[in-house]
Amino acid sequence: MALKDSLTADMKAVMKEGQKTKLSVLRLLQTAIQYEEIEKNRELNDEEILGVIAREIKQRQDAIPDYERANREEAVKRLREEIEYLQTYLPRQMTDDEIRDLALQVIEETGAQGPGDIGKVMKAIIPRTKGRADGRVVNNLVRQILESK
């Protein structure tokens, strides 16, 4: 079943169960997917939909510190629940150890010698981690490895 069909089926199930928070999240996600499809003037494939889901998660993660500073604990709790629910649609995330192992492999493949080669390494590693690791985490680990060389 395509991811888009799965989202639609989940939306119907959540409607029947009366889970308003999940329904709201799925509706917002469907809207984000539709905007992306309109922008690209075609239907999105599963990989592109995963990118939209990851972007929605990132937007919520970025909003949490603002709500925490404003002492809006209920909003923070809601955002965390939404993030947790959206993450069920993403592939399993890579651990730091897995990212580090992949980074060492890519550094060896690219022949990177130090921090000046971070762009070369990132260009090679990002396609391999897409959707399975946060780019900031990957960048930090690659930077640490290259600085220790």
Tab-separated table of C-alpha atoms in Angstrom:
chain	number	residue	atom	x	y	z
A	1	MET	CA	0.000	0.000	0.000
A	2	ALA	CA	1.347	3.416	-0.929
A	3	LEU	CA	2.088	5.772	1.944
A	4	LYS	CA	-0.540	8.266	0.791
A	5	ASP	CA	-3.187	5.515	0.765
A	6	SER	CA	-2.039	4.412	4.206
A	7	LEU	CA	-2.437	7.968	5.534
A	8	THR	CA	-5.956	8.164	4.092
A	9	ALA	CA	-6.902	4.794	5.617
A	10	ASP	CA	-5.463	5.880	8.976
A	11	MET	CA	-7.437	9.121	8.792
A	12	LYS	CA	-10.673	7.176	8.294
A	13	ALA	CA	-9.846	4.842	11.189
A	14	VAL	CA	-8.958	7.731	13.500
A	15	MET	CA	-12.214	9.493	12.561
A	16	LYS	CA	-14.223	6.409	13.499
A	17	GLU	CA	-12.361	6.097	16.798
A	18	GLY	CA	-12.886	9.782	17.595
A	19	GLN	CA	-9.206	10.543	18.222
A	20	LYS	CA	-9.251	14.283	17.606
A	21	THR	CA	-5.549	14.989	18.091
A	22	LYS	CA	-4.443	12.329	15.626
A	23	LEU	CA	-7.141	13.396	13.184
A	24	SER	CA	-5.930	16.986	13.373
A	25	VAL	CA	-2.332	15.911	12.762
A	26	LEU	CA	-3.313	13.773	9.773
A	27	ARG	CA	-5.407	16.573	8.280
A	28	LEU	CA	-2.525	19.025	8.613
A	29	LEU	CA	-0.206	16.462	7.052
A	30	GLN	CA	-2.608	15.844	4.152
A	31	THR	CA	-2.767	19.611	3.575
A	32	ALA	CA	1.030	19.893	3.584
A	33	ILE	CA	1.230	17.041	1.062
A	34	GLN	CA	-1.396	18.693	-1.142
A	35	TYR	CA	0.496	22.016	-1.071
A	36	GLU	CA	3.664	20.213	-2.101
A	37	GLU	CA	1.833	18.420	-4.917
A	38	ILE	CA	0.379	21.701	-6.178
A	39	GLU	CA	3.812	23.301	-6.039
A	40	LYS	CA	5.402	20.433	-7.981
A	41	ASN	CA	2.356	20.041	-10.231
A	42	ARG	CA	2.302	16.244	-9.766
A	43	GLU	CA	1.608	13.552	-7.196
A	44	LEU	CA	4.353	12.906	-4.670
A	45	ASN	CA	6.038	9.524	-4.367
A	46	ASP	CA	6.531	7.833	-0.995
A	47	GLU	CA	10.032	9.240	-0.527
A	48	GLU	CA	8.805	12.796	-1.096
A	49	ILE	CA	5.918	12.228	1.324
A	50	LEU	CA	8.438	11.037	3.926
A	51	GLY	CA	10.270	14.319	3.343
A	52	VAL	CA	7.052	16.248	4.028
A	53	ILE	CA	6.496	14.243	7.220
A	54	ALA	CA	10.079	14.918	8.343
A	55	ARG	CA	9.599	18.633	7.654
A	56	GLU	CA	6.379	18.663	9.715
A	57	ILE	CA	8.208	16.976	12.601
A	58	LYS	CA	11.067	19.479	12.371
A	59	GLN	CA	8.636	22.422	12.436
A	60	ARG	CA	7.090	21.089	15.622
A	61	GLN	CA	10.483	20.403	17.213
A	62	ASP	CA	11.590	23.935	16.388
A	63	ALA	CA	8.420	25.379	17.974
A	64	ILE	CA	8.818	23.557	21.300
A	65	PRO	CA	11.512	25.884	22.770
A	66	ASP	CA	9.354	28.927	21.993
A	67	TYR	CA	6.383	27.425	23.805
A	68	GLU	CA	8.608	26.400	26.728
A	69	ARG	CA	9.899	29.965	27.085
A	70	ALA	CA	6.287	31.187	27.102
A	71	ASN	CA	5.401	28.601	29.797
A	72	ARG	CA	2.799	26.963	27.559
A	73	GLU	CA	3.230	23.428	28.870
A	74	GLU	CA	-0.047	22.193	27.376
A	75	ALA	CA	1.087	23.266	23.891
A	76	VAL	CA	4.495	21.629	24.429
A	77	LYS	CA	2.790	18.395	25.484
A	78	ARG	CA	0.523	18.500	22.414
A	79	LEU	CA	3.464	19.124	20.065
A	80	ARG	CA	5.404	16.223	21.565
A	81	GLU	CA	2.400	13.930	21.083
A	82	GLU	CA	2.088	15.090	17.472
A	83	ILE	CA	5.803	14.471	16.860
A	84	GLU	CA	5.543	11.000	18.384
A	85	TYR	CA	2.554	10.169	16.163
A	86	LEU	CA	4.169	11.533	12.985
A	87	GLN	CA	7.345	9.552	13.674
A	88	THR	CA	5.369	6.320	13.331
A	89	TYR	CA	5.277	7.004	9.576
A	90	LEU	CA	9.030	7.480	9.215
A	91	PRO	CA	11.518	4.639	8.795
A	92	ARG	CA	13.494	3.640	11.885
A	93	GLN	CA	15.940	6.407	12.759
A	94	MET	CA	19.668	5.668	12.750
A	95	THR	CA	21.472	5.592	16.088
A	96	ASP	CA	24.505	7.803	16.735
A	97	ASP	CA	26.739	4.722	16.487
A	98	GLU	CA	25.279	3.804	13.089
A	99	ILE	CA	25.752	7.368	11.865
A	100	ARG	CA	29.325	7.422	13.202
A	101	ASP	CA	30.152	4.123	11.436
A	102	LEU	CA	28.679	5.399	8.171
A	103	ALA	CA	30.540	8.705	8.571
A	104	LEU	CA	33.854	6.890	9.049
A	105	GLN	CA	33.148	4.812	5.949
A	106	VAL	CA	32.265	7.896	3.860
A	107	ILE	CA	35.311	9.798	5.149
A	108	GLU	CA	37.482	6.898	4.028
A	109	GLU	CA	35.722	6.724	0.633
A	110	THR	CA	36.053	10.468	-0.004
A	111	GLY	CA	39.588	10.707	1.344
A	112	ALA	CA	38.652	13.592	3.649
A	113	GLN	CA	41.602	14.815	5.719
A	114	GLY	CA	40.175	17.434	8.061
A	115	PRO	CA	37.439	19.972	8.825
A	116	GLY	CA	37.960	21.654	5.452
A	117	ASP	CA	36.544	18.566	3.723
A	118	ILE	CA	33.236	18.547	5.629
A	119	GLY	CA	31.292	19.666	2.542
A	120	LYS	CA	32.627	16.765	0.503
A	121	VAL	CA	31.693	14.270	3.225
A	122	MET	CA	28.230	15.758	3.816
A	123	LYS	CA	27.485	15.678	0.090
A	124	ALA	CA	28.203	11.936	0.077
A	125	ILE	CA	26.571	11.006	3.395
A	126	ILE	CA	23.266	12.923	3.275
A	127	PRO	CA	21.716	10.810	0.475
A	128	ARG	CA	22.503	7.679	2.521
A	129	THR	CA	20.871	9.015	5.691
A	130	LYS	CA	17.932	10.857	4.116
A	131	GLY	CA	14.808	10.355	6.190
A	132	ARG	CA	16.648	8.185	8.708
A	133	ALA	CA	18.780	10.768	10.517
A	134	ASP	CA	18.625	14.468	11.344
A	135	GLY	CA	21.069	16.427	9.196
A	136	ARG	CA	22.266	18.445	12.192
A	137	VAL	CA	23.202	15.279	14.090
A	138	VAL	CA	25.026	13.902	11.041
A	139	ASN	CA	26.861	17.208	10.553
A	140	ASN	CA	27.934	17.357	14.217
A	141	LEU	CA	29.245	13.774	14.192
A	142	VAL	CA	31.117	14.273	10.898
A	143	ARG	CA	32.601	17.527	12.231
A	144	GLN	CA	33.764	15.798	15.451
A	145	ILE	CA	35.415	12.996	13.498
A	146	LEU	CA	37.135	15.344	11.046
A	147	GLU	CA	38.373	17.677	13.809
A	148	SER	CA	39.974	14.735	15.610
A	149	LYS	CA	42.007	13.826	12.490
